[in-house]
Every structure is written in structure tokens, then in C-alpha cells.
Amino acid sequence: MKPLKDVLKEIAEEICFTDADSSEPDWIACHVLGCGRASLRLIRDVEDGKYREMLALAKERATGKPLSQVLGYTEFLGLRICVNVDVLCPRQETELLAEQGIIYLKSKKRARALDLCTGSGCIAVALSKFSDADVTASDVSQSAICVAKGNAERNGVKINFVLSDAFDGVEGIYDLIVSNPPYIPTADIETLDSEVKDYEPRLALDGGEDGLDFYRIIAKNAASRLSDGGMLLLECGKGQSEEIINMLSGFDCNVIFDLAGIDRIIKAVKKSV
Ligand code: GLN
């Protein structure tokens, strides 16, 4: 037996040369002990076997592999979302996008929602879990669709998945379209942290020369795919919102800033004609 507080300290030392944040030793311990973070405080000692398991995970994390890939999952709006190398790990900022979508869907009855570039499916799963909407989700990657399907099943929601490049294979009219498309300018990808550029799929990051390729496609098609008064919610990168809003003629747009003060979400309502 080893005192948990010593084990947590040892894990922290093991992973201190990575980009790990201070909560990661706790998450590793929770994973191995099968408990939530609040209950962790009630545990005094750790059995040797569990200690070795924790240390093995810490060593894997110390190689620079992101914690979500070491554990195989992360949390998104309190839901467990499994991830692997085929999908982008859900980010905290994206919870803001999903929350806005949920608020909108809750104001309607059985609305139709579409999540483009669904990746792990985190947004689509959250929309479906926390509203009564019919949710469709698309991605160009078959492997991502597989991950997203698994996440829908594990979270007990039914989503209509479509293998499609943006709108190409998607049919129908929606009340809400959400997307967190790839938005990193191609040349900037090499400058990203190793945990992103070496472990996350380029397909999920690369937004073309200026990072805005997907927004152009979305701006061109969204109005014809939305019902009157329908809403478009887009996540974007720092400083991109102005240019994206300029593409969205026919929409009333607002920007929502994230906790770091970055223009992160564009909320665009289709103007009635
Ligand atoms: N929709 C997924 C997410 O927000 C994937 C996004 C992407 O691959 N660009 O995490």
C-alpha cells in the first residue's frame, strides 16, 4: 500500500515535462480507481497493483501522448466521449458551442439539427442527450464516424450518421446547423504543440491556406439548408470571426467569446425574407 497523496505527487513529477495540466494526476488516479474526482479525496492508500497501473499510465503520458488518448476518453459536458487517433479530442471551448445549440433546441419542439464535421460526435451526442431534437451528424472520415457511432451508443442516443464531405451527402432542411470545422491555416499546423500536431488527425485541423475553406462552403450552403429563422452555430479560431461574419450575408450574427477572451463562437440567425 502507498499513500494516495504520495502517488499523485509521483505521477505529477513523471508528467511534468509535458503540457499536462495540474488536474491530470487526479484523472489518472480516478481512471484506475474507478471513482470520480470528488471521491478521490476520501481515499488514503492505494494497493500496489493499482499504483503500478497508475505509474504505467503516467509513463505513457510522459511520452507526450495526450491524456485523452492515454485513457481513451475525455469528458464533454459531463458525458464520456471516447477518442482515438482518428478524431480531434473535444475541447472545453466547444462545450460553449454545444450549450448554445442545446438552449436553441430546447426552445423548439423536435427540432432538426445537423452537426457537420462531427469527429468524435461530441457535439451531436450532447445535442441529442440534452434536447428532444432529431440529430444528424456527418463527417468525411469513415473512422471518425465509427468513433462517433460508438459514442452515441454508449451515451444512449440515436443519431443519423452520414459519411459526407460537408453538405455533399446530407439531405434535408434543418432548424439548427452546428459545426466546429478544421480551421487552422495549413502553414500554421507545424507551429502547433506536439500534442496536437503529432497526435490529432490533420484532417480535423487543416482549414486550407487561410483556415477558412470550410466556412466558405458552409456560408455558401447554409441558408438553403436552414428553415426560416433557423440558426447556424460555428466555432472558429482567434481573430477569424470578422471574416466569417462577412461571408454570412442573409444572417444576423453575434460573436460569443470564450473564457480566454477569444472570439470563439459565431451565432448566426437566418433572416426571414
Ligand atoms: N466536432 C468535433 C469536435 O468539435 C470534431 C471537430 C473537428 O474534427 N474539426 O470536437
mmCIF file of C-alpha atoms in Angstrom, residues 76-181:
data_model
loop_
_atom_site.group_PDB
_atom_site.id
_atom_site.type_symbol
_atom_site.label_atom_id
_atom_site.label_comp_id
_atom_site.label_asym_id
_atom_site.label_seq_id
_atom_site.Cartn_x
_atom_site.Cartn_y
_atom_site.Cartn_z
ATOM 1 C CA PHE A 76 -17.653 16.747 -22.722
ATOM 2 C CA LEU A 77 -20.492 18.494 -20.890
ATOM 3 C CA GLY A 78 -20.272 15.712 -18.306
ATOM 4 C CA LEU A 79 -20.603 12.969 -20.967
ATOM 5 C CA ARG A 80 -17.893 10.390 -21.534
ATOM 6 C CA ILE A 81 -16.613 10.713 -25.100
ATOM 7 C CA CYS A 82 -14.181 8.054 -26.348
ATOM 8 C CA VAL A 83 -11.399 9.223 -28.633
ATOM 9 C CA ASN A 84 -8.548 7.772 -30.632
ATOM 10 C CA VAL A 85 -6.034 8.987 -33.218
ATOM 11 C CA ASP A 86 -8.798 9.307 -35.827
ATOM 12 C CA VAL A 87 -10.630 12.163 -34.123
ATOM 13 C CA LEU A 88 -9.984 15.531 -32.560
ATOM 14 C CA CYS A 89 -10.183 15.446 -28.776
ATOM 15 C CA PRO A 90 -13.225 17.516 -27.692
ATOM 16 C CA ARG A 91 -12.166 20.895 -26.286
ATOM 17 C CA GLN A 92 -13.657 22.925 -23.476
ATOM 18 C CA GLU A 93 -14.378 25.843 -25.855
ATOM 19 C CA THR A 94 -16.565 23.540 -27.925
ATOM 20 C CA GLU A 95 -18.788 22.994 -24.902
ATOM 21 C CA LEU A 96 -19.817 26.631 -25.373
ATOM 22 C CA LEU A 97 -20.984 25.852 -28.898
ATOM 23 C CA ALA A 98 -22.911 22.778 -27.772
ATOM 24 C CA GLU A 99 -24.524 24.712 -24.903
ATOM 25 C CA GLN A 100 -25.783 27.382 -27.299
ATOM 26 C CA GLY A 101 -27.183 24.660 -29.538
ATOM 27 C CA ILE A 102 -28.927 22.964 -26.623
ATOM 28 C CA ILE A 103 -30.508 26.261 -25.488
ATOM 29 C CA TYR A 104 -31.836 26.845 -29.008
ATOM 30 C CA LEU A 105 -33.146 23.279 -29.419
ATOM 31 C CA LYS A 106 -34.866 23.401 -26.034
ATOM 32 C CA SER A 107 -36.858 26.441 -27.214
ATOM 33 C CA LYS A 108 -38.376 24.310 -30.001
ATOM 34 C CA LYS A 109 -40.255 21.043 -30.260
ATOM 35 C CA ARG A 110 -38.498 18.159 -32.026
ATOM 36 C CA ALA A 111 -36.249 20.467 -33.997
ATOM 37 C CA ARG A 112 -33.926 19.073 -36.670
ATOM 38 C CA ALA A 113 -30.229 19.590 -36.029
ATOM 39 C CA LEU A 114 -27.194 18.912 -38.182
ATOM 40 C CA ASP A 115 -23.594 18.648 -36.935
ATOM 41 C CA LEU A 116 -21.083 18.969 -39.776
ATOM 42 C CA CYS A 117 -17.549 17.568 -39.245
ATOM 43 C CA THR A 118 -18.767 15.634 -36.227
ATOM 44 C CA GLY A 119 -15.410 13.927 -35.483
ATOM 45 C CA SER A 120 -15.812 12.146 -32.124
ATOM 46 C CA GLY A 121 -19.501 13.104 -32.264
ATOM 47 C CA CYS A 122 -19.210 15.113 -29.040
ATOM 48 C CA ILE A 123 -21.465 17.975 -30.185
ATOM 49 C CA ALA A 124 -24.083 15.746 -31.825
ATOM 50 C CA VAL A 125 -24.207 13.437 -28.789
ATOM 51 C CA ALA A 126 -24.632 16.392 -26.401
ATOM 52 C CA LEU A 127 -27.379 17.960 -28.571
ATOM 53 C CA SER A 128 -29.243 14.688 -28.656
ATOM 54 C CA LYS A 129 -28.719 13.881 -24.969
ATOM 55 C CA PHE A 130 -29.905 17.253 -23.675
ATOM 56 C CA SER A 131 -32.782 18.046 -26.069
ATOM 57 C CA ASP A 132 -35.528 16.193 -27.943
ATOM 58 C CA ALA A 133 -34.141 17.165 -31.357
ATOM 59 C CA ASP A 134 -33.620 14.798 -34.281
ATOM 60 C CA VAL A 135 -29.892 14.949 -34.798
ATOM 61 C CA THR A 136 -27.958 14.195 -37.984
ATOM 62 C CA ALA A 137 -24.165 14.193 -37.950
ATOM 63 C CA SER A 138 -21.729 13.988 -40.841
ATOM 64 C CA ASP A 139 -18.024 13.531 -41.345
ATOM 65 C CA VAL A 140 -15.796 12.832 -44.309
ATOM 66 C CA SER A 141 -13.839 10.217 -42.346
ATOM 67 C CA GLN A 142 -15.275 6.711 -42.002
ATOM 68 C CA SER A 143 -13.058 6.073 -38.971
ATOM 69 C CA ALA A 144 -14.404 9.203 -37.278
ATOM 70 C CA ILE A 145 -17.984 8.101 -37.977
ATOM 71 C CA CYS A 146 -17.154 4.772 -36.292
ATOM 72 C CA VAL A 147 -15.902 6.561 -33.172
ATOM 73 C CA ALA A 148 -18.924 8.880 -33.157
ATOM 74 C CA LYS A 149 -21.353 5.957 -33.523
ATOM 75 C CA GLY A 150 -19.762 4.255 -30.529
ATOM 76 C CA ASN A 151 -20.107 7.455 -28.506
ATOM 77 C CA ALA A 152 -23.783 7.792 -29.443
ATOM 78 C CA GLU A 153 -24.457 4.193 -28.404
ATOM 79 C CA ARG A 154 -22.592 4.439 -25.113
ATOM 80 C CA ASN A 155 -24.466 7.621 -24.253
ATOM 81 C CA GLY A 156 -27.810 6.085 -25.189
ATOM 82 C CA VAL A 157 -28.757 8.460 -28.025
ATOM 83 C CA LYS A 158 -29.933 7.870 -31.590
ATOM 84 C CA ILE A 159 -28.200 9.941 -34.246
ATOM 85 C CA ASN A 160 -28.449 9.690 -38.003
ATOM 86 C CA PHE A 161 -24.828 9.436 -39.213
ATOM 87 C CA VAL A 162 -23.872 10.329 -42.786
ATOM 88 C CA LEU A 163 -20.480 9.825 -44.417
ATOM 89 C CA SER A 164 -20.166 13.075 -46.315
ATOM 90 C CA ASP A 165 -17.803 15.853 -47.308
ATOM 91 C CA ALA A 166 -19.530 18.860 -45.730
ATOM 92 C CA PHE A 167 -23.066 19.056 -47.202
ATOM 93 C CA ASP A 168 -22.401 16.790 -50.193
ATOM 94 C CA GLY A 169 -24.196 13.657 -48.975
ATOM 95 C CA VAL A 170 -26.522 15.372 -46.495
ATOM 96 C CA GLU A 171 -30.194 15.764 -47.315
ATOM 97 C CA GLY A 172 -32.997 17.773 -45.763
ATOM 98 C CA ILE A 173 -33.690 21.078 -44.062
ATOM 99 C CA TYR A 174 -32.582 21.823 -40.516
ATOM 100 C CA ASP A 175 -33.542 24.244 -37.754
ATOM 101 C CA LEU A 176 -30.006 24.243 -36.407
ATOM 102 C CA ILE A 177 -26.693 23.626 -38.131
ATOM 103 C CA VAL A 178 -23.610 23.438 -35.914
ATOM 104 C CA SER A 179 -20.015 22.909 -36.875
ATOM 105 C CA ASN A 180 -16.566 23.027 -35.404
ATOM 106 C CA PRO A 181 -14.764 22.599 -38.717
#
